[in-house]
Short mmCIF file of C-alpha atoms in Angstrom, two decimals:
data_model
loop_
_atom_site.label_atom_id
_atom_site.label_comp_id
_atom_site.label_asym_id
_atom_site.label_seq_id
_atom_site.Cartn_x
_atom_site.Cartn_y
_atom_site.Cartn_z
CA UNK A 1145 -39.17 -142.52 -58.90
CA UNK A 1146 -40.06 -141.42 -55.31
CA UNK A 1147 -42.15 -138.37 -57.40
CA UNK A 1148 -44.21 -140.04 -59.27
CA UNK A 1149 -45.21 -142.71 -56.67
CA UNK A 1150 -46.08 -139.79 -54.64
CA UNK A 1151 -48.17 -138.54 -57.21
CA UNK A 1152 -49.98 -141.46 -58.44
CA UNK A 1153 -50.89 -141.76 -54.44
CA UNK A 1154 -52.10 -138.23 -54.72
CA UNK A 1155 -54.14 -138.77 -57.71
CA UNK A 1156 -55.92 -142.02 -57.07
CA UNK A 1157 -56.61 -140.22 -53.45
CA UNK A 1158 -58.25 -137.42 -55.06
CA UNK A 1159 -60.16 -139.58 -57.42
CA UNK A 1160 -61.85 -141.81 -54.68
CA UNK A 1161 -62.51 -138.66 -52.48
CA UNK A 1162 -64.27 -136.82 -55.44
CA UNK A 1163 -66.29 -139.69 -56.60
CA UNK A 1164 -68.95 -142.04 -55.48
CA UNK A 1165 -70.14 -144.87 -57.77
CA UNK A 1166 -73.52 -147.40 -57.46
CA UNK A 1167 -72.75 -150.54 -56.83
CA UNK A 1168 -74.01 -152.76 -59.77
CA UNK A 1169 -75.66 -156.14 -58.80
CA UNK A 1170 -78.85 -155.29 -57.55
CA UNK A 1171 -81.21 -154.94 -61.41
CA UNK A 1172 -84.14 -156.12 -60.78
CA UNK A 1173 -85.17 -159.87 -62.20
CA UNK A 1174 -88.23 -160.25 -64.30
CA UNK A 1175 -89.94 -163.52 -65.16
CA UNK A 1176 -88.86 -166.09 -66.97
CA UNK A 1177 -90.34 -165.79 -70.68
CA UNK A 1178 -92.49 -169.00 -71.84
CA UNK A 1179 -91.75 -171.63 -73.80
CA UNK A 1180 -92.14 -170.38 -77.60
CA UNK A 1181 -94.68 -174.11 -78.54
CA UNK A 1182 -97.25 -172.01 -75.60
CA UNK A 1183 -96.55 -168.15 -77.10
CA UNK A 1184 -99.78 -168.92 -79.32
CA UNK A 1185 -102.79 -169.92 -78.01
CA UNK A 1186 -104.51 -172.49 -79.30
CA UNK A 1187 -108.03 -171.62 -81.39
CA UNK A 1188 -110.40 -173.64 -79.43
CA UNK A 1189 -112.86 -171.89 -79.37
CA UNK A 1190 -113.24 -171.02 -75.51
CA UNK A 1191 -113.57 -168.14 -73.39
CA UNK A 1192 -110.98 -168.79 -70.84
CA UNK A 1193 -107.47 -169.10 -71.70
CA UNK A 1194 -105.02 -169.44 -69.56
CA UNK A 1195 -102.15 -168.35 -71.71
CA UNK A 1196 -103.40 -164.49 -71.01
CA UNK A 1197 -101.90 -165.14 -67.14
CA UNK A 1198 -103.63 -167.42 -64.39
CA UNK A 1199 -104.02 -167.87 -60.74
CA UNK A 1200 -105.59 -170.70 -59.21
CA UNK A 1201 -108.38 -169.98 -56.55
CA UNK A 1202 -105.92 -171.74 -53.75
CA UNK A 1203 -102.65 -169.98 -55.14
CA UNK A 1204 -103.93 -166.47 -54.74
CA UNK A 1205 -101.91 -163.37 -55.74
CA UNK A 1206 -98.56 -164.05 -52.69
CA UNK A 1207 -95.18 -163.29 -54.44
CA UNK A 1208 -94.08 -166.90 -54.87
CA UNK A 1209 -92.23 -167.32 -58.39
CA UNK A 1210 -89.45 -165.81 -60.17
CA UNK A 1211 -89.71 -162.06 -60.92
CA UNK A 1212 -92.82 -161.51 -58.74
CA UNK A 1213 -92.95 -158.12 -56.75
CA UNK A 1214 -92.39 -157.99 -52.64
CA UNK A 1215 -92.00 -154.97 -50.73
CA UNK A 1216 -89.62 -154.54 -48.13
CA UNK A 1217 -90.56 -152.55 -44.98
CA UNK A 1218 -87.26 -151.16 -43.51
CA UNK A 1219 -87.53 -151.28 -39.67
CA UNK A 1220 -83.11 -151.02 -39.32
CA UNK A 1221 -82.34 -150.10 -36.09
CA UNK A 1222 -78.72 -150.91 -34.10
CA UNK A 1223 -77.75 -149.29 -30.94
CA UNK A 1224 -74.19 -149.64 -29.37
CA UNK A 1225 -72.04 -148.47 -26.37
CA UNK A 1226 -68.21 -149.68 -24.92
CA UNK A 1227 -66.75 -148.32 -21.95
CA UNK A 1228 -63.82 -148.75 -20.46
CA UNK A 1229 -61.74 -147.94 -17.39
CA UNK A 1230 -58.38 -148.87 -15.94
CA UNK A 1231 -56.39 -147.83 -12.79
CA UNK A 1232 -53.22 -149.03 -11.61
CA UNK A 1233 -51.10 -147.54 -8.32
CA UNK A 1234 -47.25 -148.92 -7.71
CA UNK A 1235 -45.78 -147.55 -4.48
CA UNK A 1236 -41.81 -148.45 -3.31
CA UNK A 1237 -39.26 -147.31 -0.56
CA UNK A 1238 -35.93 -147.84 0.38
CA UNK A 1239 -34.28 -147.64 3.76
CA UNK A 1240 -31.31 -148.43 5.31
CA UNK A 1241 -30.32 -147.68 9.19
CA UNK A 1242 -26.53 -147.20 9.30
CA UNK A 1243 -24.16 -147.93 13.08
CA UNK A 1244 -24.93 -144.93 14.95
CA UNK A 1245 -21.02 -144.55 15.32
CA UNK A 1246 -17.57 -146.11 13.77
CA UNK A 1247 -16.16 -145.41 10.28
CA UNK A 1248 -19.08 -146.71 8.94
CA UNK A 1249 -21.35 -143.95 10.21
CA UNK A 1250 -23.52 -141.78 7.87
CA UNK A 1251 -26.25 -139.59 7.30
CA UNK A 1252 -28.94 -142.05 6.51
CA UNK A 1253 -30.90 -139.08 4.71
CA UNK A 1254 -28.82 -139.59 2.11
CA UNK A 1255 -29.25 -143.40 1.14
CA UNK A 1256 -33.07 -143.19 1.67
CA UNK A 1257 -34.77 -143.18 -1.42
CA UNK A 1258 -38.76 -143.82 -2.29
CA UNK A 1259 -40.81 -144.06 -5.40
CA UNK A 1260 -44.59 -143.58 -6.62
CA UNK A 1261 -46.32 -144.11 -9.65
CA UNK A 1262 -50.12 -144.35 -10.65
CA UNK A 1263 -52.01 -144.23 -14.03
CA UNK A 1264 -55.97 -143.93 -14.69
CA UNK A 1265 -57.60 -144.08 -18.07
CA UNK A 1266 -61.34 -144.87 -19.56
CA UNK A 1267 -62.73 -144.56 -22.66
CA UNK A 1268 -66.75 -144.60 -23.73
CA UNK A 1269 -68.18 -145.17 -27.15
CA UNK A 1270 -71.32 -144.90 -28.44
CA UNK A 1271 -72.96 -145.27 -31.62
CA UNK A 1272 -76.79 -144.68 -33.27
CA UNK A 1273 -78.29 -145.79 -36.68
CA UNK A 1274 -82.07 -146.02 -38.33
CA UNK A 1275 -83.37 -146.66 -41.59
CA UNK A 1276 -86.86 -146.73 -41.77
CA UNK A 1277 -88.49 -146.31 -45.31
CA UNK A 1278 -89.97 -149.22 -47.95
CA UNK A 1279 -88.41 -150.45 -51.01
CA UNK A 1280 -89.63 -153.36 -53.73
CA UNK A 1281 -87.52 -155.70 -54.95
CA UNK A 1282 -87.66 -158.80 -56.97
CA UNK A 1283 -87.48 -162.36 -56.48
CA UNK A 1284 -84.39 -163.57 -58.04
CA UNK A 1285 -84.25 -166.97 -57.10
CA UNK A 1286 -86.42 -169.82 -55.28
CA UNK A 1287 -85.47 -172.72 -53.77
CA UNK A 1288 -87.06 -175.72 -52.88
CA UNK A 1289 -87.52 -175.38 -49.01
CA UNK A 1290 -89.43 -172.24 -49.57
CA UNK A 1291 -86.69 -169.71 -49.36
CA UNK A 1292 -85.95 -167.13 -52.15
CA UNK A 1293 -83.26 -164.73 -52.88
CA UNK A 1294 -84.60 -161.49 -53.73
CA UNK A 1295 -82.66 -158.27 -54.63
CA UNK A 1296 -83.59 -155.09 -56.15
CA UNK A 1297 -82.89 -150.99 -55.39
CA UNK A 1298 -84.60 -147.80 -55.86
CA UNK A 1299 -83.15 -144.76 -57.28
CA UNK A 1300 -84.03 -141.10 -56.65
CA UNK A 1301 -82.32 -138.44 -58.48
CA UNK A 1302 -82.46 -134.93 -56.97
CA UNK A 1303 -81.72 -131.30 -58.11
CA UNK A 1304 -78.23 -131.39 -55.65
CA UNK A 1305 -77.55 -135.29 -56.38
CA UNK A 1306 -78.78 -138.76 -56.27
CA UNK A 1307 -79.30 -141.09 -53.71
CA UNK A 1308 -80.23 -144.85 -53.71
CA UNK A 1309 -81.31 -147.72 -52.17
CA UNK A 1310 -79.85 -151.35 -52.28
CA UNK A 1311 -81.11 -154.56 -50.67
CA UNK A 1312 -80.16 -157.93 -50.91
CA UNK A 1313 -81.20 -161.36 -48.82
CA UNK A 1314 -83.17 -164.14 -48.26
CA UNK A 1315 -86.61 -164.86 -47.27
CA UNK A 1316 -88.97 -167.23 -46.00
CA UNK A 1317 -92.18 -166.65 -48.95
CA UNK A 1318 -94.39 -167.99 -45.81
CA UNK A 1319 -93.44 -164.53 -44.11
CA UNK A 1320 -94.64 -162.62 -47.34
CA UNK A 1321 -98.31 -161.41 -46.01
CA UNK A 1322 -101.00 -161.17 -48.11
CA UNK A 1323 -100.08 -157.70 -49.33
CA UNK A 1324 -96.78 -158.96 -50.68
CA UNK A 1325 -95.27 -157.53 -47.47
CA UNK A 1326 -92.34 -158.44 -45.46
CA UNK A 1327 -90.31 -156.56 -42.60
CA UNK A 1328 -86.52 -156.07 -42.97
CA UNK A 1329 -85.78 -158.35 -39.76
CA UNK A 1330 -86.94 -161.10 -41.47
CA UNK A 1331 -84.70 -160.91 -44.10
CA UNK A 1332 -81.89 -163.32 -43.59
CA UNK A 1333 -78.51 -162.59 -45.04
CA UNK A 1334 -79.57 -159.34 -45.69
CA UNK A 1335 -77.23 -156.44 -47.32
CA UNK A 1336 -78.78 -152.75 -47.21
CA UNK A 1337 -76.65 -150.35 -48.64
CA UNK A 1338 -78.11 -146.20 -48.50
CA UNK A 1339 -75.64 -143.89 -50.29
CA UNK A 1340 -75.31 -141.53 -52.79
CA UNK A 1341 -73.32 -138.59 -54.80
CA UNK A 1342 -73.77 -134.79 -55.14
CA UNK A 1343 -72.58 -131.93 -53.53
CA UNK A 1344 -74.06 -132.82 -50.20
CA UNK A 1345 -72.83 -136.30 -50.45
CA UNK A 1346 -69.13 -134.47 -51.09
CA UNK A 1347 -69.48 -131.63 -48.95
CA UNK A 1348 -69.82 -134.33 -45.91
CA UNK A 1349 -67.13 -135.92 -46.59
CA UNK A 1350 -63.16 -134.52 -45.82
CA UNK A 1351 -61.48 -133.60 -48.93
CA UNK A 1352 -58.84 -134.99 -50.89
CA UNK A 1353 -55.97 -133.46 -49.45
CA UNK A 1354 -57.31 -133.84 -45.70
CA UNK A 1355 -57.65 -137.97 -46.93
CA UNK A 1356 -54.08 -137.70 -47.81
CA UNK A 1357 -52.68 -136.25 -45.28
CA UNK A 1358 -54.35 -138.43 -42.85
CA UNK A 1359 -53.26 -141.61 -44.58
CA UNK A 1360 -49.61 -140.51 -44.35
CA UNK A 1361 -49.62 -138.76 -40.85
CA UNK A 1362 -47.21 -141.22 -38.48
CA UNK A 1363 -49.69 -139.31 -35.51
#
């Protein structure tokens, strides 16, 4: 029984350090289709229809609705650093001054006794990370303060591999500018995944076996 735990551990060990898989979630959201009574336009007669696609003069061309484009500009950048240090010193004696004669007389040497102990540690860590880049998502969702839910991802497929782009959040549509632009910072909620799979997606990651043995290891 003890066997074949081991090796279902083994297995599903190699499995997830072999493969990588997209997260599913982000497909972009396209516009809600019209009605079916306004599909056909009516034969009036006119020149202008607005069943073609319209934009009032004071609505412009700002990613407002429901499957309207905005482009992301990724400006990620976090910087940290912890540092530690601790020192402790613990210093004892013990004396005792036996009568200098009588039956009770010793060698004081031997009774005297004296202890010393100290300890000093620190640790520093530091850590880096940028994503800079653009991406265009969709809007999913709007709400009736003015704030929208958009998601999308972008997918590039290389000779060694893929790799992808995920983003999720909200945003304020008065922060879209007038080319349908908005900065990463001002997404709120935000969740930016960058991955991929490939050989240089495996090759920098430990293999299997190294996974396994690092799970198990008591050290």
């Amino acid at each position: 029984m003890k066997k074949i735990a081991l090796s279902a551990v083994c297995c599903a060990t190699m499995v997830a350090g072999c493969t990588t898989s997209r997260p599913g979630g982000y497909s972009a959201t396209l516009a809600p289709p019209p009605p079916v009574e306004q599909i056909v336009a009516p034969a009036d007669g006119a020149i202008f229809s607005s069943y073609s696609g319209y934009a009032p003069l004071h609505y412009g061309q700002r990613a407002a609705r429901v499957g309207d484009l905005v482009t992301v500009v990724l400006t990620e950048r976090t910087q940290s650093s912890k540092g530690t240090s601790a020192s402790s010193d613990r210093q004892g004696s013990f004396n005792i001054t036996p009568p200098a004669i009588g039956p009770f007389s010793f060698d004081p040497g031997n009774l005297n006794s004296g202890a010393t102990g100290s300890f000093s540690g620190g640790g520093d860590a530091s850590q880096t990370n940028s994503l800079s880049g653009t991406i265009t998502v969709t809007i999913a969702e709007v709400m009736p303060n003015g704030v929208a839910r958009i998601r999308g991802e972008k997918l590039m497929n290389f000779s060694q591999g893929e790799e992808w782009v995920q983003l999720a959040g909200l945003i304020r549509l008065a922060d879209v500018d007038a080319d349908n632009r908005i900065a990463s910072s001002r997404v709120a909620d935000a969740q930016i995944a960058y991955s991929g799979s490939g050989h240089f997606q495996r090759a920098s990651r430990p293999g299997w076996l190294s996974q396994f043995f690092t799970m198990v290891s008591p050290f």
